[in-house]
Tab-separated table of C-alpha atoms in Angstrom:
chain	number	residue	atom	x	y	z
Z	1	MET	CA	0.825	-39.068	-26.925
Z	2	LYS	CA	0.094	-41.023	-23.751
Z	3	ASN	CA	3.267	-39.685	-22.204
Z	4	LEU	CA	2.244	-36.129	-23.067
Z	5	PHE	CA	-1.079	-36.488	-21.269
Z	6	LEU	CA	0.693	-38.130	-18.317
Z	7	PHE	CA	3.130	-35.189	-18.179
Z	8	LEU	CA	0.276	-32.663	-18.275
Z	9	TYR	CA	-1.583	-34.562	-15.559
Z	10	ARG	CA	1.425	-34.802	-13.227
Z	11	ASN	CA	2.388	-31.141	-13.605
Z	12	ASN	CA	-1.096	-29.640	-13.684
Z	13	TYR	CA	-0.283	-27.445	-10.636
Z	14	SER	CA	2.690	-25.731	-12.314
Z	15	ILE	CA	0.913	-25.535	-15.675
Z	16	ILE	CA	-2.099	-23.741	-14.160
Z	17	PHE	CA	0.344	-21.450	-12.324
Z	18	PHE	CA	2.126	-20.515	-15.568
Z	19	LEU	CA	-1.173	-19.960	-17.393
Z	20	LEU	CA	-2.384	-17.609	-14.621
Z	21	GLU	CA	0.910	-15.670	-14.629
Z	22	ILE	CA	0.818	-15.324	-18.429
Z	23	LEU	CA	-2.738	-13.992	-18.124
Z	24	CYS	CA	-1.547	-11.435	-15.505
Z	25	LEU	CA	1.382	-10.336	-17.685
Z	26	ALA	CA	-0.942	-9.925	-20.672
Z	27	LEU	CA	-3.256	-7.769	-18.537
Z	28	ILE	CA	-0.334	-5.638	-17.296
Z	29	ILE	CA	1.050	-5.059	-20.783
Z	30	ARG	CA	-2.399	-4.282	-22.193
Z	31	ASN	CA	-3.001	-1.817	-19.375
Z	32	ASN	CA	0.289	0.000	-20.054
Z	33	ASN	CA	-1.157	1.057	-23.354
Z	34	PHE	CA	-3.301	4.185	-23.561
Z	35	GLN	CA	-5.476	3.066	-26.450
Z	36	ASN	CA	-6.765	-0.311	-25.263
Z	37	ALA	CA	-6.646	0.041	-21.499
Z	38	SER	CA	-8.689	-2.653	-19.839
Z	39	ALA	CA	-12.191	-2.203	-18.492
Z	40	PHE	CA	-11.185	-3.365	-14.996
Z	41	ASN	CA	-10.234	-0.150	-13.251
Z	42	SER	CA	-11.634	2.335	-10.814
Z	43	SER	CA	-13.673	4.170	-13.465
Z	44	ASN	CA	-16.015	1.203	-12.984
Z	45	LYS	CA	-19.320	2.248	-11.409
Z	46	ILE	CA	-19.326	0.009	-8.304
Z	47	VAL	CA	-15.706	0.771	-7.433
Z	48	GLY	CA	-16.336	4.462	-8.045
Z	49	SER	CA	-19.200	4.553	-5.580
Z	50	VAL	CA	-17.119	2.793	-2.873
Z	51	MET	CA	-14.391	5.372	-3.379
Z	52	GLU	CA	-16.871	8.206	-3.213
Z	53	VAL	CA	-17.865	7.052	0.295
Z	54	VAL	CA	-14.211	6.866	1.403
Z	55	ASN	CA	-13.604	10.276	-0.091
Z	56	TYR	CA	-16.690	11.685	1.618
Z	57	MET	CA	-15.011	10.932	4.949
Z	58	ASN	CA	-11.613	12.199	3.829
Z	59	GLU	CA	-13.148	15.493	2.740
Z	60	TYR	CA	-13.862	16.459	6.341
Z	61	ILE	CA	-10.253	15.901	7.285
Z	62	ASN	CA	-9.041	18.078	4.413
Z	63	LEU	CA	-11.601	20.887	4.803
Z	64	LYS	CA	-9.098	23.371	6.151
Z	65	ALA	CA	-6.556	22.938	3.370
Z	66	THR	CA	-9.301	22.951	0.724
Z	67	ASN	CA	-10.746	26.188	2.039
Z	68	LYS	CA	-7.334	27.785	1.942
Z	69	ASN	CA	-6.789	26.677	-1.668
Z	70	LEU	CA	-10.211	27.925	-2.765
Z	71	ALA	CA	-9.634	31.250	-1.067
Z	72	GLN	CA	-6.296	31.601	-2.830
Z	73	GLU	CA	-7.880	30.754	-6.146
Z	74	ASN	CA	-10.692	33.270	-5.500
Z	75	ALA	CA	-8.108	35.933	-4.809
Z	76	ARG	CA	-6.290	35.091	-8.023
Z	77	LEU	CA	-9.492	35.163	-10.097
Z	78	ARG	CA	-10.573	38.418	-8.475
Z	79	SER	CA	-7.309	39.958	-9.542
Z	80	LEU	CA	-8.149	38.997	-13.134
Z	81	MET	CA	-11.553	40.701	-13.076
Z	82	PRO	CA	-11.845	43.750	-15.350
Z	83	ASP	CA	-12.397	45.935	-12.250
Z	84	ALA	CA	-8.965	45.031	-11.009
Z	85	TYR	CA	-7.249	46.541	-14.063
Z	86	TYR	CA	-6.274	50.110	-14.584
Z	87	GLU	CA	-7.123	50.983	-18.153
Z	88	SER	CA	-3.860	52.351	-19.424
Z	89	ASN	CA	-4.339	51.222	-22.984
Z	90	VAL	CA	-7.390	52.495	-24.824
Z	91	LEU	CA	-6.572	50.511	-27.949
Z	92	ARG	CA	-7.140	47.235	-26.167
Z	93	ASN	CA	-10.821	47.891	-25.847
Z	94	SER	CA	-11.183	48.331	-29.578
Z	95	VAL	CA	-9.945	44.828	-30.405
Z	96	SER	CA	-12.972	42.850	-31.495
Z	97	ASP	CA	-13.395	39.390	-30.034
Z	98	THR	CA	-14.611	37.931	-33.319
Z	99	ILE	CA	-11.052	37.365	-34.489
Z	100	LYS	CA	-10.295	35.266	-31.410
Z	101	HIS	CA	-11.671	31.751	-31.210
Z	102	GLN	CA	-11.949	30.006	-27.904
Z	103	GLN	CA	-9.400	27.164	-27.932
Z	104	TYR	CA	-9.663	25.710	-24.426
Z	105	SER	CA	-12.622	25.046	-22.200
Z	106	PHE	CA	-12.377	23.675	-18.663
Z	107	ILE	CA	-14.477	21.104	-16.807
Z	108	VAL	CA	-14.407	21.286	-13.009
Z	109	ALA	CA	-14.064	17.845	-11.362
Z	110	LYS	CA	-13.653	16.559	-7.829
Z	111	VAL	CA	-10.862	14.123	-6.953
Z	112	ILE	CA	-12.436	11.050	-5.330
Z	113	ASN	CA	-9.363	8.842	-5.158
Z	114	ASN	CA	-5.706	9.741	-5.195
Z	115	SER	CA	-2.352	8.143	-4.483
Z	116	MET	CA	1.206	9.414	-4.462
Z	117	ALA	CA	3.198	6.742	-2.634
Z	118	ARG	CA	3.330	4.133	-5.372
Z	119	ARG	CA	5.673	3.969	-8.350
Z	120	ASN	CA	2.719	4.467	-10.697
Z	121	ASN	CA	0.016	6.728	-9.333
Z	122	TYR	CA	-3.516	7.339	-10.572
Z	123	LEU	CA	-6.392	9.632	-9.578
Z	124	THR	CA	-10.105	9.075	-10.010
Z	125	LEU	CA	-12.385	12.041	-10.784
Z	126	ASP	CA	-16.158	12.281	-10.445
Z	127	LYS	CA	-16.770	13.426	-14.046
Z	128	GLY	CA	-17.089	11.158	-17.076
Z	129	SER	CA	-18.194	10.966	-20.690
Z	130	MET	CA	-21.630	12.354	-19.730
Z	131	GLN	CA	-19.876	15.633	-18.867
Z	132	GLY	CA	-17.709	15.534	-22.002
Z	133	VAL	CA	-14.487	14.096	-20.563
Z	134	LYS	CA	-12.456	12.093	-23.096
Z	135	PRO	CA	-9.195	10.101	-22.829
Z	136	GLU	CA	-5.922	12.030	-23.279
Z	137	MET	CA	-7.316	15.338	-22.042
Z	138	GLY	CA	-5.034	17.219	-19.654
Z	139	VAL	CA	-5.806	17.786	-15.968
Z	140	ILE	CA	-4.612	20.886	-14.080
Z	141	THR	CA	-5.285	22.780	-10.864
Z	142	SER	CA	-4.743	26.397	-9.952
Z	143	GLN	CA	-1.332	25.304	-8.632
Z	144	GLY	CA	-0.143	23.540	-11.784
Z	145	VAL	CA	-0.189	20.375	-13.860
Z	146	VAL	CA	-1.747	17.163	-12.461
Z	147	GLY	CA	-1.871	14.525	-15.229
Z	148	ILE	CA	-3.632	13.123	-18.293
Z	149	ILE	CA	-7.026	11.352	-18.488
Z	150	LYS	CA	-6.634	7.623	-19.096
Z	151	ASN	CA	-10.003	5.821	-18.813
Z	152	VAL	CA	-13.492	7.282	-18.985
Z	153	SER	CA	-16.823	5.754	-17.958
Z	154	ALA	CA	-20.230	7.418	-17.910
Z	155	HIS	CA	-19.758	9.132	-14.528
Z	156	TYR	CA	-16.086	8.726	-13.603
Z	157	CYS	CA	-12.664	8.968	-15.151
Z	158	THR	CA	-9.165	7.905	-14.103
Z	159	VAL	CA	-6.128	10.143	-14.481
Z	160	MET	CA	-2.547	9.036	-15.022
Z	161	SER	CA	-0.814	11.279	-12.528
Z	162	MET	CA	2.406	13.248	-13.139
Z	163	LEU	CA	3.782	10.730	-10.626
Z	164	HIS	CA	3.801	7.760	-13.050
Z	165	LYS	CA	6.682	5.972	-14.736
Z	166	ASP	CA	5.250	6.406	-18.260
Z	167	MET	CA	4.390	10.091	-17.895
Z	168	ARG	CA	6.285	12.502	-20.160
Z	169	ILE	CA	5.336	16.167	-20.316
Z	170	SER	CA	6.804	18.650	-22.737
Z	171	ALA	CA	8.090	21.536	-20.603
Z	172	LYS	CA	9.987	24.786	-21.208
Z	173	PHE	CA	11.603	27.623	-19.320
Z	174	LYS	CA	9.245	30.528	-19.067
Z	175	ASN	CA	11.875	33.190	-19.659
Z	176	ASN	CA	13.775	31.784	-22.670
Z	177	ASN	CA	11.473	29.084	-24.168
Z	178	TYR	CA	14.099	26.306	-24.333
Z	179	PHE	CA	12.087	23.074	-24.042
Z	180	GLY	CA	12.714	19.547	-22.787
Z	181	SER	CA	10.856	16.530	-21.512
Z	182	LEU	CA	9.765	16.129	-17.898
Z	183	ALA	CA	9.484	12.771	-16.096
Z	184	TRP	CA	9.152	11.530	-12.531
Z	185	GLU	CA	11.890	9.327	-11.058
Z	186	GLY	CA	9.703	7.476	-8.612
Z	187	THR	CA	10.746	8.498	-5.132
Z	188	ASP	CA	9.962	12.048	-4.038
Z	189	PRO	CA	6.437	13.253	-4.963
Z	190	THR	CA	7.573	16.891	-4.946
Z	191	ILE	CA	10.463	16.542	-7.428
Z	192	ALA	CA	10.508	15.715	-11.169
Z	193	VAL	CA	13.412	15.707	-13.621
Z	194	LEU	CA	13.658	17.816	-16.775
Z	195	LYS	CA	15.832	16.339	-19.538
Z	196	ASP	CA	17.019	17.313	-23.026
Z	197	ILE	CA	18.058	20.848	-22.057
Z	198	ALA	CA	21.306	21.490	-23.961
Z	199	LYS	CA	24.579	22.448	-22.290
Z	200	HIS	CA	24.630	26.015	-23.595
Z	201	VAL	CA	21.267	27.046	-22.128
Z	202	VAL	CA	21.577	29.575	-19.302
Z	203	PHE	CA	19.239	29.249	-16.319
Z	204	LYS	CA	19.411	29.551	-12.544
Z	205	THR	CA	17.850	28.026	-9.457
Z	206	GLY	CA	14.287	29.251	-8.975
Z	207	ASP	CA	13.547	29.741	-12.678
Z	208	THR	CA	9.939	28.920	-13.593
Z	209	VAL	CA	9.149	25.907	-15.792
Z	210	VAL	CA	5.820	25.839	-17.686
Z	211	THR	CA	4.043	23.612	-20.236
Z	212	THR	CA	4.385	23.923	-23.997
Z	213	SER	CA	1.454	23.495	-26.373
Z	214	TYR	CA	3.284	20.939	-28.570
Z	215	SER	CA	1.345	17.908	-27.332
Z	216	ALA	CA	-2.043	19.660	-27.656
Z	217	VAL	CA	-2.894	18.271	-24.204
Z	218	PHE	CA	-2.174	21.279	-21.980
Z	219	PRO	CA	-2.560	24.981	-22.773
Z	220	GLU	CA	0.727	26.831	-23.064
Z	221	ASN	CA	2.302	28.443	-19.983
Z	222	ILE	CA	0.606	26.327	-17.309
Z	223	LEU	CA	2.890	26.296	-14.266
Z	224	ILE	CA	4.817	23.074	-13.605
Z	225	GLY	CA	7.379	24.119	-11.011
Z	226	THR	CA	10.685	25.809	-10.333
Z	227	VAL	CA	14.294	24.728	-10.812
Z	228	ALA	CA	15.657	23.153	-7.610
Z	229	ASN	CA	19.099	22.101	-8.808
Z	230	ALA	CA	20.843	20.804	-11.915
Z	231	ASP	CA	23.810	18.696	-12.854
Z	232	ILE	CA	25.523	17.580	-16.025
Z	233	LYS	CA	27.564	14.422	-16.296
Z	234	PRO	CA	31.086	14.817	-17.702
Z	235	GLY	CA	31.062	14.192	-21.446
Z	236	GLU	CA	27.312	14.650	-21.860
Z	237	ASN	CA	25.551	17.425	-23.712
Z	238	PHE	CA	22.296	17.652	-21.795
Z	239	TYR	CA	21.438	18.773	-18.280
Z	240	ASN	CA	19.572	16.741	-15.649
Z	241	ILE	CA	17.471	19.425	-13.993
Z	242	ARG	CA	15.512	18.664	-10.833
Z	243	ILE	CA	12.237	20.574	-10.756
Z	244	LYS	CA	10.311	21.320	-7.569
Z	245	LEU	CA	6.693	20.640	-8.614
Z	246	SER	CA	4.233	23.411	-7.827
Z	247	THR	CA	1.266	21.023	-7.519
Z	248	ASN	CA	0.840	19.580	-4.038
Z	249	PHE	CA	-0.426	16.074	-4.825
Z	250	SER	CA	-1.185	15.293	-1.185
Z	251	ASN	CA	-4.230	17.563	-0.863
Z	252	LEU	CA	-5.771	17.684	-4.356
Z	253	THR	CA	-9.523	18.251	-4.143
Z	254	TYR	CA	-10.856	20.154	-7.137
Z	255	VAL	CA	-9.169	20.000	-10.541
Z	256	TYR	CA	-9.882	21.235	-14.058
Z	257	VAL	CA	-10.047	18.938	-17.089
Z	258	VAL	CA	-8.707	20.751	-20.141
Z	259	ASP	CA	-10.731	20.370	-23.329
Z	260	ASN	CA	-8.669	21.559	-26.288
Z	261	LEU	CA	-11.310	22.375	-28.896
Z	262	LEU	CA	-8.759	22.467	-31.720
Z	263	LYS	CA	-6.869	19.324	-30.754
Z	264	SER	CA	-8.242	16.985	-33.437
Z	265	GLU	CA	-7.435	19.582	-36.085
Z	266	GLN	CA	-3.825	19.907	-34.864
Z	267	ARG	CA	-3.364	16.123	-34.575
Z	268	LYS	CA	-4.858	15.424	-38.010
Z	269	LEU	CA	-2.622	17.963	-39.668
Z	270	GLU	CA	0.488	16.654	-37.894
Z	271	GLU	CA	-0.307	13.026	-38.770
Z	272	ALA	CA	-0.907	13.930	-42.409
Z	273	THR	CA	2.474	15.725	-42.495
Z	274	VAL	CA	4.306	12.723	-41.057
Z	275	ASN	CA	2.538	10.307	-43.395
Z	276	ASN	CA	3.557	12.386	-46.421
Z	277	ASP	CA	7.186	11.600	-45.596
Z	278	HIS	CA	6.751	7.864	-46.059
A	1	MET	CA	-17.784	-26.853	5.634
A	2	ILE	CA	-20.396	-24.076	5.420
A	3	THR	CA	-18.864	-22.289	8.414
A	4	ASP	CA	-15.413	-22.586	6.792
A	5	ILE	CA	-16.649	-20.888	3.615
A	6	PHE	CA	-18.378	-18.252	5.727
A	7	THR	CA	-15.155	-17.581	7.680
A	8	LEU	CA	-13.209	-17.180	4.423
A	9	LEU	CA	-15.840	-14.796	3.040
A	10	VAL	CA	-15.847	-12.601	6.157
A	11	ARG	CA	-12.046	-12.586	6.223
A	12	PHE	CA	-11.954	-11.615	2.527
A	13	ILE	CA	-14.361	-8.696	2.990
A	14	PHE	CA	-12.565	-7.505	6.138
A	15	LEU	CA	-9.000	-7.660	4.743
A	16	VAL	CA	-9.749	-6.335	1.241
A	17	GLY	CA	-12.032	-3.642	2.692
A	18	LEU	CA	-9.326	-2.547	5.142
A	19	GLN	CA	-6.754	-2.521	2.345
A	20	VAL	CA	-8.674	-0.415	-0.191
A	21	THR	CA	-10.378	2.014	2.193
A	22	ILE	CA	-7.640	2.725	4.733
A	23	LEU	CA	-4.230	1.182	3.998
A	24	ASN	CA	-4.118	2.316	0.343
A	25	ASN	CA	-4.698	5.870	1.546
A	26	ILE	CA	-1.877	5.869	4.088
A	27	GLN	CA	1.081	7.395	2.333
A	28	LEU	CA	4.153	7.452	4.531
A	29	ASN	CA	6.697	7.918	1.766
A	30	GLY	CA	7.486	6.272	-1.546
A	31	TYR	CA	9.121	3.253	0.041
A	32	ILE	CA	6.625	1.949	2.588
A	33	ASN	CA	3.397	0.461	1.197
A	34	PRO	CA	1.982	-2.191	3.533
A	35	TYR	CA	-0.263	-4.813	1.916
A	36	LEU	CA	-2.151	-6.511	4.748
A	37	TYR	CA	-4.495	-8.408	2.395
A	38	VAL	CA	-1.798	-11.098	1.901
A	39	LEU	CA	-2.849	-12.367	5.347
A	40	PHE	CA	-5.803	-13.960	3.547
A	41	ILE	CA	-3.448	-16.320	1.691
A	42	LEU	CA	-1.215	-16.823	4.759
A	43	LEU	CA	-4.199	-18.062	6.799
A	44	LEU	CA	-5.498	-20.645	4.303
A	45	PRO	CA	-5.540	-24.069	6.084
A	46	VAL	CA	-2.446	-26.230	5.545
A	47	LYS	CA	-4.402	-28.933	3.729
A	48	PHE	CA	-6.360	-26.465	1.556
A	49	PRO	CA	-6.330	-27.866	-2.046
A	50	LYS	CA	-3.490	-26.278	-4.015
A	51	ILE	CA	-5.159	-25.326	-7.304
A	52	PRO	CA	-8.292	-23.714	-5.778
A	53	ALA	CA	-5.918	-21.771	-3.456
A	54	MET	CA	-4.180	-20.359	-6.521
A	55	LEU	CA	-7.486	-19.429	-8.206
A	56	ILE	CA	-8.677	-17.733	-5.001
A	57	ALA	CA	-5.367	-15.826	-4.874
A	58	PHE	CA	-5.950	-14.644	-8.442
A	59	PHE	CA	-9.420	-13.410	-7.511
A	60	VAL	CA	-8.141	-11.571	-4.406
A	61	GLY	CA	-5.344	-9.949	-6.437
A	62	VAL	CA	-7.687	-8.813	-9.203
A	63	THR	CA	-10.047	-7.266	-6.615
A	64	ILE	CA	-7.200	-5.195	-5.155
A	65	ASP	CA	-6.028	-4.322	-8.693
A	66	ILE	CA	-9.419	-2.948	-9.673
A	67	PHE	CA	-9.235	-0.475	-6.798
A	68	THR	CA	-5.678	0.647	-7.537
A	69	ASN	CA	-5.864	0.736	-11.377
A	70	THR	CA	-2.991	-1.714	-11.652
A	71	ILE	CA	-4.704	-4.669	-13.335
A	72	GLY	CA	-2.509	-7.800	-13.270
A	73	ILE	CA	0.160	-6.607	-10.820
A	74	HIS	CA	-1.381	-7.670	-7.508
A	75	ALA	CA	-2.973	-10.690	-9.208
A	76	GLY	CA	0.402	-11.866	-10.536
A	77	ALA	CA	2.165	-11.385	-7.192
A	78	THR	CA	-0.592	-13.074	-5.161
A	79	VAL	CA	-0.777	-16.068	-7.530
A	80	PHE	CA	3.006	-16.420	-7.247
A	81	MET	CA	2.733	-16.379	-3.458
A	82	ALA	CA	-0.056	-19.008	-3.487
A	83	TYR	CA	2.019	-21.176	-5.844
A	84	ALA	CA	4.964	-21.036	-3.418
A	85	ARG	CA	2.770	-21.766	-0.346
A	86	PRO	CA	2.923	-25.614	-0.380
A	87	PHE	CA	6.720	-25.537	-0.841
A	88	VAL	CA	7.229	-23.034	2.004
A	89	LEU	CA	4.915	-25.063	4.267
A	90	LYS	CA	6.942	-28.190	3.454
A	91	ILE	CA	10.254	-26.505	4.339
A	92	PHE	CA	8.934	-25.302	7.709
A	93	SER	CA	6.937	-28.437	8.570
A	94	PRO	CA	7.281	-29.611	12.200
A	95	ARG	CA	9.221	-32.839	12.872
A	96	ASP	CA	6.069	-34.992	13.072
A	97	GLY	CA	4.141	-33.152	10.331
A	98	TYR	CA	1.075	-30.899	10.526
A	99	GLU	CA	-2.186	-31.954	12.101
A	100	THR	CA	-4.879	-32.739	9.536
A	101	ASP	CA	-6.960	-29.647	10.284
A	102	ALA	CA	-4.033	-27.297	11.068
A	103	THR	CA	-4.272	-23.612	10.135
A	104	PRO	CA	-1.077	-21.569	9.951
A	105	ASN	CA	-1.459	-19.119	12.841
A	106	ILE	CA	0.476	-17.964	15.903
A	107	LYS	CA	-1.641	-19.626	18.560
A	108	ASP	CA	-1.410	-23.129	17.064
A	109	LEU	CA	2.117	-23.220	15.699
A	110	GLY	CA	3.987	-20.655	17.790
A	111	LEU	CA	5.447	-17.194	17.233
A	112	GLN	CA	8.814	-18.387	15.947
A	113	TRP	CA	7.283	-20.672	13.339
A	114	TRP	CA	4.809	-17.951	12.283
A	115	LEU	CA	7.540	-15.323	11.860
A	116	ALA	CA	9.640	-17.616	9.651
A	117	TYR	CA	6.652	-18.675	7.528
A	118	SER	CA	5.076	-15.236	7.123
A	119	SER	CA	8.331	-13.376	6.424
A	120	VAL	CA	9.293	-15.771	3.617
A	121	MET	CA	5.784	-15.650	2.122
A	122	VAL	CA	5.434	-11.843	2.366
A	123	LEU	CA	8.921	-11.356	0.924
A	124	ILE	CA	8.009	-13.580	-2.065
A	125	HIS	CA	4.802	-11.580	-2.624
A	126	HIS	CA	6.370	-8.129	-2.274
A	127	PHE	CA	9.347	-9.099	-4.431
A	128	ALA	CA	7.043	-10.112	-7.291
A	129	LEU	CA	4.740	-7.136	-6.679
A	130	PHE	CA	7.263	-4.294	-6.709
A	131	TYR	CA	9.290	-5.640	-9.625
A	132	LEU	CA	6.090	-6.125	-11.658
A	133	GLU	CA	5.100	-2.583	-10.730
A	134	ALA	CA	8.434	-1.042	-11.772
A	135	PHE	CA	8.544	-3.372	-14.835
A	136	ARG	CA	12.166	-2.508	-15.574
A	137	LEU	CA	15.520	-3.332	-14.030
A	138	THR	CA	17.113	0.122	-14.234
A	139	GLU	CA	15.627	0.979	-10.822
A	140	PHE	CA	16.823	-2.306	-9.320
A	141	PHE	CA	18.137	-0.988	-6.009
A	142	SER	CA	15.428	1.544	-5.202
A	143	THR	CA	12.841	-1.176	-5.944
A	144	PHE	CA	14.759	-3.578	-3.695
A	145	LEU	CA	14.723	-1.083	-0.814
A	146	ARG	CA	10.976	-0.705	-1.382
A	147	VAL	CA	10.556	-4.514	-1.162
A	148	VAL	CA	12.477	-4.781	2.126
A	149	LEU	CA	10.861	-1.795	3.903
A	150	SER	CA	7.323	-2.700	2.785
A	151	THR	CA	7.856	-6.316	3.855
A	152	ILE	CA	8.746	-5.132	7.363
A	153	ALA	CA	5.695	-2.842	7.477
A	154	THR	CA	3.381	-5.624	6.258
A	155	LEU	CA	4.827	-8.109	8.790
A	156	ILE	CA	4.192	-5.704	11.669
A	157	LEU	CA	0.564	-5.209	10.546
A	158	VAL	CA	0.107	-8.965	10.063
A	159	LEU	CA	1.403	-9.617	13.606
A	160	ILE	CA	-0.887	-6.976	15.130
A	161	THR	CA	-3.901	-8.385	13.262
A	162	GLN	CA	-3.011	-11.900	14.432
A	163	PHE	CA	-2.796	-10.818	18.066
A	164	LEU	CA	-6.097	-8.924	17.832
A	165	PHE	CA	-8.211	-11.444	15.910
A	166	GLY	CA	-6.265	-14.725	15.842
A	167	LYS	CA	-8.301	-17.619	17.243
A	168	SER	CA	-7.025	-21.119	17.842
A	169	LYS	CA	-9.059	-24.031	16.468
A	170	ARG	CA	-8.642	-25.858	19.790
A	171	GLU	CA	-10.082	-23.000	21.859
A	172	ARG	CA	-13.302	-22.958	19.891
C-alpha cells in the first residue's frame, strides 16, 4: 500500500496528464453524438454575442455578394408568382386546397459564424428554440443544401455543415430517381462524393442530384449539385460519383431552417415498423 | 508576481482573441489552418510549475474549442503539448543550463534555439490536433500533409508575432 502511494506521488505529473487526456477524449466522443452533445459550444450566449460582433464586421465585406444572391432569389420568387404563369390549364384552379396539408414551413436565419477549411465544419445561426428551431432540422439556401441543426439554445443554434466527416445525406438523380448516400471527403469544399449507385445506372456528367425525403430532414427535390465525374473500381458494383456542390459555402449569409411538420409522425411509424420485426 | 499574472492574462486575451476573431475566419484551403494561440504555451517561463502549466493549457484549449464547436480536440492537443514542454526544454537546454528567470523567446535565447524549440512543440501540438480531429486512420496521409503545412504556417505567424511584440527580460 505504501509503495502504491509512493508510485502515485512520484508519477503525479504523468497521472494528471493521462486523466486530462481521458477527460478530453470523453468530451470528443460525447460531442460526436447527436443526442447528448455537450453544452460547451458556440450556441452558448456569450460566445454567440462575440461572434455576432465579428460577423457584423464581415457583413460589410460580403455586402456585394449578398446583394447579388438576394437579387437572384427575388428573381426566382418573382417567377413563381401567379402573375408570372400563363393559365393554360383551367382545371388547376378548381383543385381545392383543403385536400393538401402544409408539410414544410421555413424559418429564415442569418449565418453568424461559418467555417469551411477544417475537416469538420459547423455554422452558427442567429435563431434558436424561441423561434421554433429544434435539433435535426435541415438547413437549406436558395442555392441548395447546407446542413443539419445540431445544438439549439434560446437565441442561437449550431449547424453540422455538409462539410463534416459524419454527414450523410440521402441523394438521388433528378431524372431517374436512383438514390445513394452523399458524404464529404474532407479536402475540397466544392466537391462531395455520392456512393451506393449501382453499376447498371445510366447517367452523364452534368446530371442534377437532389435530396430524397427518406430521412424526413429535407423536403424532396432540393438541389444538391451536379455530376462532375465518376469512376468505378474494377470488381466493384457501385460507382464513386464526384458531385459539384451547388451551395457556395464561402459566402453563406441567409439560410432557411426546414421544419417538417409531419416528421414525428413519419419517424414514429417507421420505428414502430422496425420494432415489430424484433 | 502580480505583474507576471497580469502579463499572462493580457497575452491570453490577445492570442485567443486573435485566434477566434481573425485566424479562424481565414480559410486558405483545407490544408492550412494556422493556430497562433499555441504561442501562449511556448512563452511560459522555463521554470513555470509543470502541473499548473498543464491545467492552464487545458483551459486555453477548451476556450478555443468552445468557439469552434470541437469540444475536447484543442484541449487534448494543448494538454499534450504542455506535457511534452519540460522534456523538450531539457533536450534543447544550453550547455550551462537555463537562467532561473529565463523565458523561452528569441531575444534571450537566440533565433536558432527558438526555431528548434518552437518547431518541435508546434509539430507535437498539430500532430495531436489534426489526428484527433480526423479521429480515424483511413485519411492518414491527407491528415499528415495538413499537419506539416499548418505547422509551417503557424511557425511563420509565431515568428512574426515574436519580432513584433517580443521583449527581453533584460531590456526591461
